[in-house]
Amino acid sequence: MLRGFYTAASGILSQQRTLEVLTNNIANLNTPGFRASRVVTSTFEHELLTRIEGENTGRIGTGDPIRLVSEVPTRFDPSSLEETGRPYDLAIDGLGYFNIQAPEDEAGNEGAQYLTRNGNFDVDEEGRLNLPGVGFVLGENGPIELESADFTVGSDGTLYDAAGDAIDKLLLTIPPEGTEITQLQNGLYRTEDMEANEPVDESTQLVQGWIERSNIDLNREYTLVIEAQRAFQACSTALQIIDNIDQRAATQIASV
């Protein structure tokens, strides 16, 4: 019965992780630029099954009774853009990410740098363009500083003031092909070597007054949640049945 315990328990654990990922996707439905994640499972080990009858130990096949979560990849498929009319809202039409610099810590150490598709920006008291709760939006010359809300952004990411003078150019980068991108909270990402990220090409365009929606399909997410809940319940029921069988077996054997 130990095999049954392990199989049911592994199903419970994997479905629990699946539910956590799916509910996180749903919670970020309205987070601009958020990308959905999926749970991928794999076998814990490849077990050889044999028939033991007297001196006969012939091979009868292989089995994989246990499946565990191997990775939680992010789906980076594109999403639609939504017009907001706010001058601080920016959307990337094409490949690439905004670069965000977290503030310095209390010891004066430079904050971490992040990638994001979330262009729902704002301006702080010092006029620095920022992603609220995360950090400052980086241009090619560092954090972008604006004198007023009267500015425009060209399709190439160049910011111009009211007089038409260039202020800075948004730092838009993309990780090299094959680079592992780590997803953090609230649509933030990092790579192991942030300095290795490359500038986007001319095919990437910036749109001012728009934001990129998340790529969450709510109907699809709800369907997957229902599937995961039913699988979780099935594994839980199986575990209870196996436990009851073991208890009865132990009681009957002890009474003989």
Short mmCIF file of C-alpha atoms in Angstrom, two decimals:
data_model
loop_
_atom_site.label_atom_id
_atom_site.label_comp_id
_atom_site.label_asym_id
_atom_site.label_seq_id
_atom_site.Cartn_x
_atom_site.Cartn_y
_atom_site.Cartn_z
CA MET A 1 0.00 0.00 0.00
CA LEU A 2 3.00 2.30 0.31
CA ARG A 3 2.99 2.78 -3.44
CA GLY A 4 -0.62 3.92 -3.29
CA PHE A 5 0.20 6.36 -0.49
CA TYR A 6 3.07 7.89 -2.46
CA THR A 7 1.09 8.12 -5.68
CA ALA A 8 -1.92 9.82 -4.05
CA ALA A 9 0.26 12.10 -1.94
CA SER A 10 2.30 13.22 -4.96
CA GLY A 11 -0.95 13.98 -6.78
CA ILE A 12 -2.15 16.11 -3.88
CA LEU A 13 1.11 18.07 -3.74
CA SER A 14 1.29 18.70 -7.49
CA GLN A 15 -2.35 19.78 -7.71
CA GLN A 16 -1.92 22.05 -4.70
CA ARG A 17 0.97 23.78 -6.48
CA THR A 18 -1.11 24.01 -9.64
CA LEU A 19 -3.93 25.73 -7.74
CA GLU A 20 -1.47 28.21 -6.23
CA VAL A 21 -0.12 29.15 -9.67
CA LEU A 22 -3.57 29.42 -11.25
CA THR A 23 -5.02 31.57 -8.47
CA ASN A 24 -1.97 33.84 -8.71
CA ASN A 25 -2.68 34.22 -12.44
CA ILE A 26 -6.29 35.15 -11.71
CA ALA A 27 -5.26 37.61 -8.99
CA ASN A 28 -3.05 39.41 -11.55
CA LEU A 29 -5.73 39.62 -14.24
CA ASN A 30 -5.62 43.43 -14.11
CA THR A 31 -1.86 43.78 -13.60
CA PRO A 32 -0.56 45.48 -16.77
CA GLY A 33 1.90 43.35 -18.72
CA PHE A 34 1.53 40.31 -16.45
CA ARG A 35 2.33 36.94 -18.01
CA ALA A 36 0.58 33.73 -16.98
CA SER A 37 2.46 30.72 -15.58
CA ARG A 38 1.82 27.01 -15.88
CA VAL A 39 2.88 24.01 -13.79
CA VAL A 40 4.84 21.25 -15.50
CA THR A 41 5.17 17.89 -13.76
CA SER A 42 7.60 15.05 -14.37
CA THR A 43 8.19 11.59 -12.97
CA PHE A 44 10.17 11.30 -9.77
CA GLU A 45 11.81 8.09 -10.88
CA HIS A 46 11.47 5.36 -13.48
CA GLU A 47 10.61 2.17 -11.65
CA LEU A 48 11.28 -1.34 -13.04
CA LEU A 49 8.40 -3.74 -12.49
CA THR A 50 9.16 -7.46 -12.19
CA ARG A 51 7.16 -10.62 -11.67
CA ILE A 52 8.46 -12.68 -8.75
CA GLU A 53 7.18 -16.25 -8.85
CA GLY A 54 9.57 -18.75 -7.39
CA GLU A 55 12.81 -18.27 -9.30
CA ASN A 56 11.09 -16.30 -12.07
CA THR A 57 11.94 -12.59 -11.91
CA GLY A 58 11.05 -11.65 -15.47
CA ARG A 59 10.56 -8.04 -16.43
CA ILE A 60 6.93 -7.10 -17.06
CA GLY A 61 7.29 -3.38 -17.74
CA THR A 62 8.07 -0.06 -16.19
CA GLY A 63 5.98 2.36 -14.17
CA ASP A 64 6.09 5.88 -12.83
CA PRO A 65 3.87 6.00 -9.76
CA ILE A 66 4.97 9.42 -8.58
CA ARG A 67 4.81 12.77 -10.41
CA LEU A 68 6.23 15.96 -8.95
CA VAL A 69 6.37 19.59 -10.07
CA SER A 70 9.52 20.03 -12.16
CA GLU A 71 9.14 23.66 -13.24
CA VAL A 72 6.71 26.57 -13.45
CA PRO A 73 7.39 28.24 -16.81
CA THR A 74 5.95 31.60 -17.83
CA ARG A 75 3.95 32.05 -21.03
CA PHE A 76 5.41 35.06 -22.82
CA ASP A 77 2.85 35.21 -25.63
CA PRO A 78 1.77 38.77 -26.54
CA SER A 79 -1.27 40.55 -25.18
CA SER A 80 -3.52 43.41 -26.27
CA LEU A 81 -3.11 47.12 -25.55
CA GLU A 82 -5.64 49.28 -23.73
CA GLU A 83 -5.92 53.06 -24.08
CA THR A 84 -5.88 55.04 -20.84
CA GLY A 85 -5.13 58.62 -21.95
CA ARG A 86 -2.65 59.10 -19.09
CA PRO A 87 0.62 60.65 -20.32
CA TYR A 88 2.64 58.51 -17.89
CA ASP A 89 1.24 55.21 -19.18
CA LEU A 90 3.47 53.52 -21.76
CA ALA A 91 3.06 50.29 -23.67
CA ILE A 92 5.57 48.23 -25.62
CA ASP A 93 4.30 47.11 -29.01
CA GLY A 94 6.71 44.30 -29.83
CA LEU A 95 9.52 42.55 -28.00
CA GLY A 96 11.45 43.90 -25.03
CA TYR A 97 11.07 45.09 -21.45
CA PHE A 98 11.23 48.30 -19.44
CA ASN A 99 14.10 48.45 -16.95
CA ILE A 100 13.27 49.43 -13.36
CA GLN A 101 15.83 50.36 -10.69
CA ALA A 102 14.81 49.77 -7.08
CA PRO A 103 15.75 52.56 -4.59
CA GLU A 104 18.92 52.32 -2.51
CA ASP A 105 18.69 50.47 0.77
CA GLU A 106 19.40 52.03 4.17
CA ALA A 107 23.10 51.20 3.83
CA GLY A 108 23.31 53.10 0.55
CA ASN A 109 23.65 50.01 -1.62
CA GLU A 110 22.26 50.26 -5.12
CA GLY A 111 18.85 48.66 -5.53
CA ALA A 112 18.19 45.66 -7.75
CA GLN A 113 17.27 46.10 -11.40
CA TYR A 114 14.16 44.47 -12.86
CA LEU A 115 12.52 43.88 -16.20
CA THR A 116 8.80 44.43 -16.71
CA ARG A 117 6.13 44.92 -19.35
CA ASN A 118 4.09 46.96 -16.88
CA GLY A 119 4.06 50.53 -18.15
CA ASN A 120 1.57 51.91 -15.60
CA PHE A 121 4.04 54.58 -14.48
CA ASP A 122 3.77 57.67 -12.30
CA VAL A 123 6.00 60.55 -11.16
CA ASP A 124 7.32 61.08 -7.63
CA GLU A 125 7.80 64.39 -5.80
CA GLU A 126 11.22 64.86 -7.39
CA GLY A 127 9.89 64.40 -10.91
CA ARG A 128 11.33 60.93 -11.45
CA LEU A 129 9.31 58.53 -13.58
CA ASN A 130 8.66 55.42 -11.52
CA LEU A 131 6.71 52.20 -11.26
CA PRO A 132 4.82 52.63 -7.97
CA GLY A 133 6.04 50.32 -5.22
CA VAL A 134 8.98 49.05 -7.28
CA GLY A 135 11.44 51.71 -8.39
CA PHE A 136 12.55 54.23 -11.01
CA VAL A 137 12.16 53.83 -14.76
CA LEU A 138 15.58 53.77 -16.40
CA GLY A 139 16.61 55.63 -19.49
CA GLU A 140 19.93 55.33 -21.29
CA ASN A 141 21.33 57.98 -18.91
CA GLY A 142 19.87 56.58 -15.67
CA PRO A 143 16.55 57.27 -13.90
CA ILE A 144 14.30 59.45 -16.05
CA GLU A 145 13.46 62.88 -14.61
CA LEU A 146 10.55 64.96 -15.93
CA GLU A 147 9.85 68.63 -15.31
CA SER A 148 6.11 68.30 -15.88
CA ALA A 149 3.39 66.07 -17.30
CA ASP A 150 3.68 67.98 -20.56
CA PHE A 151 5.97 65.59 -22.38
CA THR A 152 5.74 63.18 -25.29
CA VAL A 153 7.30 59.84 -26.07
CA GLY A 154 8.35 58.93 -29.58
CA SER A 155 7.81 55.50 -31.03
CA ASP A 156 11.50 54.75 -30.51
CA GLY A 157 11.25 55.52 -26.77
CA THR A 158 12.75 59.02 -26.84
CA LEU A 159 11.13 61.45 -24.39
CA TYR A 160 10.65 65.10 -25.39
CA ASP A 161 9.71 68.07 -23.19
CA ALA A 162 7.13 70.74 -24.05
CA ALA A 163 9.70 72.62 -26.15
CA GLY A 164 10.46 69.52 -28.21
CA ASP A 165 13.91 68.97 -26.70
CA ALA A 166 14.99 65.39 -26.04
CA ILE A 167 15.09 64.48 -22.33
CA ASP A 168 16.31 60.90 -22.50
CA LYS A 169 15.52 57.62 -24.21
CA LEU A 170 13.84 54.72 -22.41
CA LEU A 171 16.10 51.78 -21.77
CA LEU A 172 14.35 48.91 -23.51
CA THR A 173 16.19 45.60 -23.50
CA ILE A 174 15.59 41.95 -24.24
CA PRO A 175 17.47 38.93 -22.83
CA PRO A 176 19.56 36.99 -25.38
CA GLU A 177 17.96 33.90 -26.85
CA GLY A 178 18.20 30.95 -24.49
CA THR A 179 18.51 33.11 -21.36
CA GLU A 180 16.53 31.90 -18.36
CA ILE A 181 14.08 34.55 -17.19
CA THR A 182 13.02 34.36 -13.55
CA GLN A 183 9.53 35.58 -12.75
CA LEU A 184 9.10 37.57 -9.53
CA GLN A 185 6.00 39.14 -8.02
CA ASN A 186 3.65 41.57 -9.79
CA GLY A 187 4.94 41.07 -13.32
CA LEU A 188 8.63 41.66 -12.55
CA TYR A 189 11.43 39.59 -14.06
CA ARG A 190 15.16 39.16 -13.73
CA THR A 191 17.94 37.36 -15.55
CA GLU A 192 21.13 36.04 -14.01
CA ASP A 193 23.20 38.66 -15.84
CA MET A 194 21.13 41.79 -16.36
CA GLU A 195 24.00 43.59 -18.10
CA ALA A 196 24.00 40.95 -20.84
CA ASN A 197 20.51 41.98 -21.98
CA GLU A 198 20.49 43.50 -25.44
CA PRO A 199 18.79 46.67 -26.76
CA VAL A 200 15.61 46.09 -28.75
CA ASP A 201 15.62 46.64 -32.50
CA GLU A 202 13.57 49.09 -34.56
CA SER A 203 10.63 46.70 -34.81
CA THR A 204 9.71 47.48 -31.17
CA GLN A 205 7.51 50.57 -30.84
CA LEU A 206 6.44 52.62 -27.80
CA VAL A 207 2.87 53.87 -27.43
CA GLN A 208 2.08 56.69 -24.98
CA GLY A 209 -1.26 56.83 -23.18
CA TRP A 210 -1.73 53.07 -23.43
CA ILE A 211 -0.91 50.07 -21.24
CA GLU A 212 -0.50 46.43 -22.10
CA ARG A 213 -3.07 44.10 -20.60
CA SER A 214 -2.14 40.81 -18.98
CA ASN A 215 -2.30 37.70 -21.17
CA ILE A 216 -4.70 36.00 -18.74
CA ASP A 217 -7.70 34.27 -20.32
CA LEU A 218 -10.07 34.24 -17.35
CA ASN A 219 -12.35 31.53 -18.76
CA ARG A 220 -9.36 29.29 -19.40
CA GLU A 221 -7.96 29.90 -15.91
CA TYR A 222 -11.29 29.07 -14.24
CA THR A 223 -11.53 25.87 -16.26
CA LEU A 224 -8.03 24.81 -15.19
CA VAL A 225 -8.85 25.65 -11.55
CA ILE A 226 -11.90 23.36 -11.66
CA GLU A 227 -9.82 20.57 -13.22
CA ALA A 228 -7.11 20.94 -10.57
CA GLN A 229 -9.66 21.01 -7.73
CA ARG A 230 -11.29 17.80 -8.95
CA ALA A 231 -7.93 16.09 -9.35
CA PHE A 232 -6.97 17.24 -5.84
CA GLN A 233 -10.22 15.86 -4.42
CA ALA A 234 -9.75 12.55 -6.27
CA CYS A 235 -6.24 12.11 -4.88
CA SER A 236 -7.44 13.04 -1.39
CA THR A 237 -10.26 10.50 -1.59
CA ALA A 238 -7.86 7.83 -2.84
CA LEU A 239 -5.52 8.55 0.07
CA GLN A 240 -8.37 8.16 2.56
CA ILE A 241 -9.45 4.85 0.98
CA ILE A 242 -5.93 3.47 1.12
CA ASP A 243 -5.60 4.55 4.73
CA ASN A 244 -8.89 2.82 5.63
CA ILE A 245 -7.77 -0.39 3.90
CA ASP A 246 -4.49 -0.34 5.82
CA GLN A 247 -6.30 0.20 9.11
CA ARG A 248 -8.68 -2.70 8.44
CA ALA A 249 -5.83 -4.95 7.36
CA ALA A 250 -3.86 -4.15 10.49
CA THR A 251 -6.91 -4.79 12.70
CA GLN A 252 -7.82 -8.10 11.06
CA ILE A 253 -4.25 -9.38 11.03
CA ALA A 254 -3.84 -8.47 14.69
CA SER A 255 -7.04 -10.37 15.59
CA VAL A 256 -5.93 -13.60 13.90
#
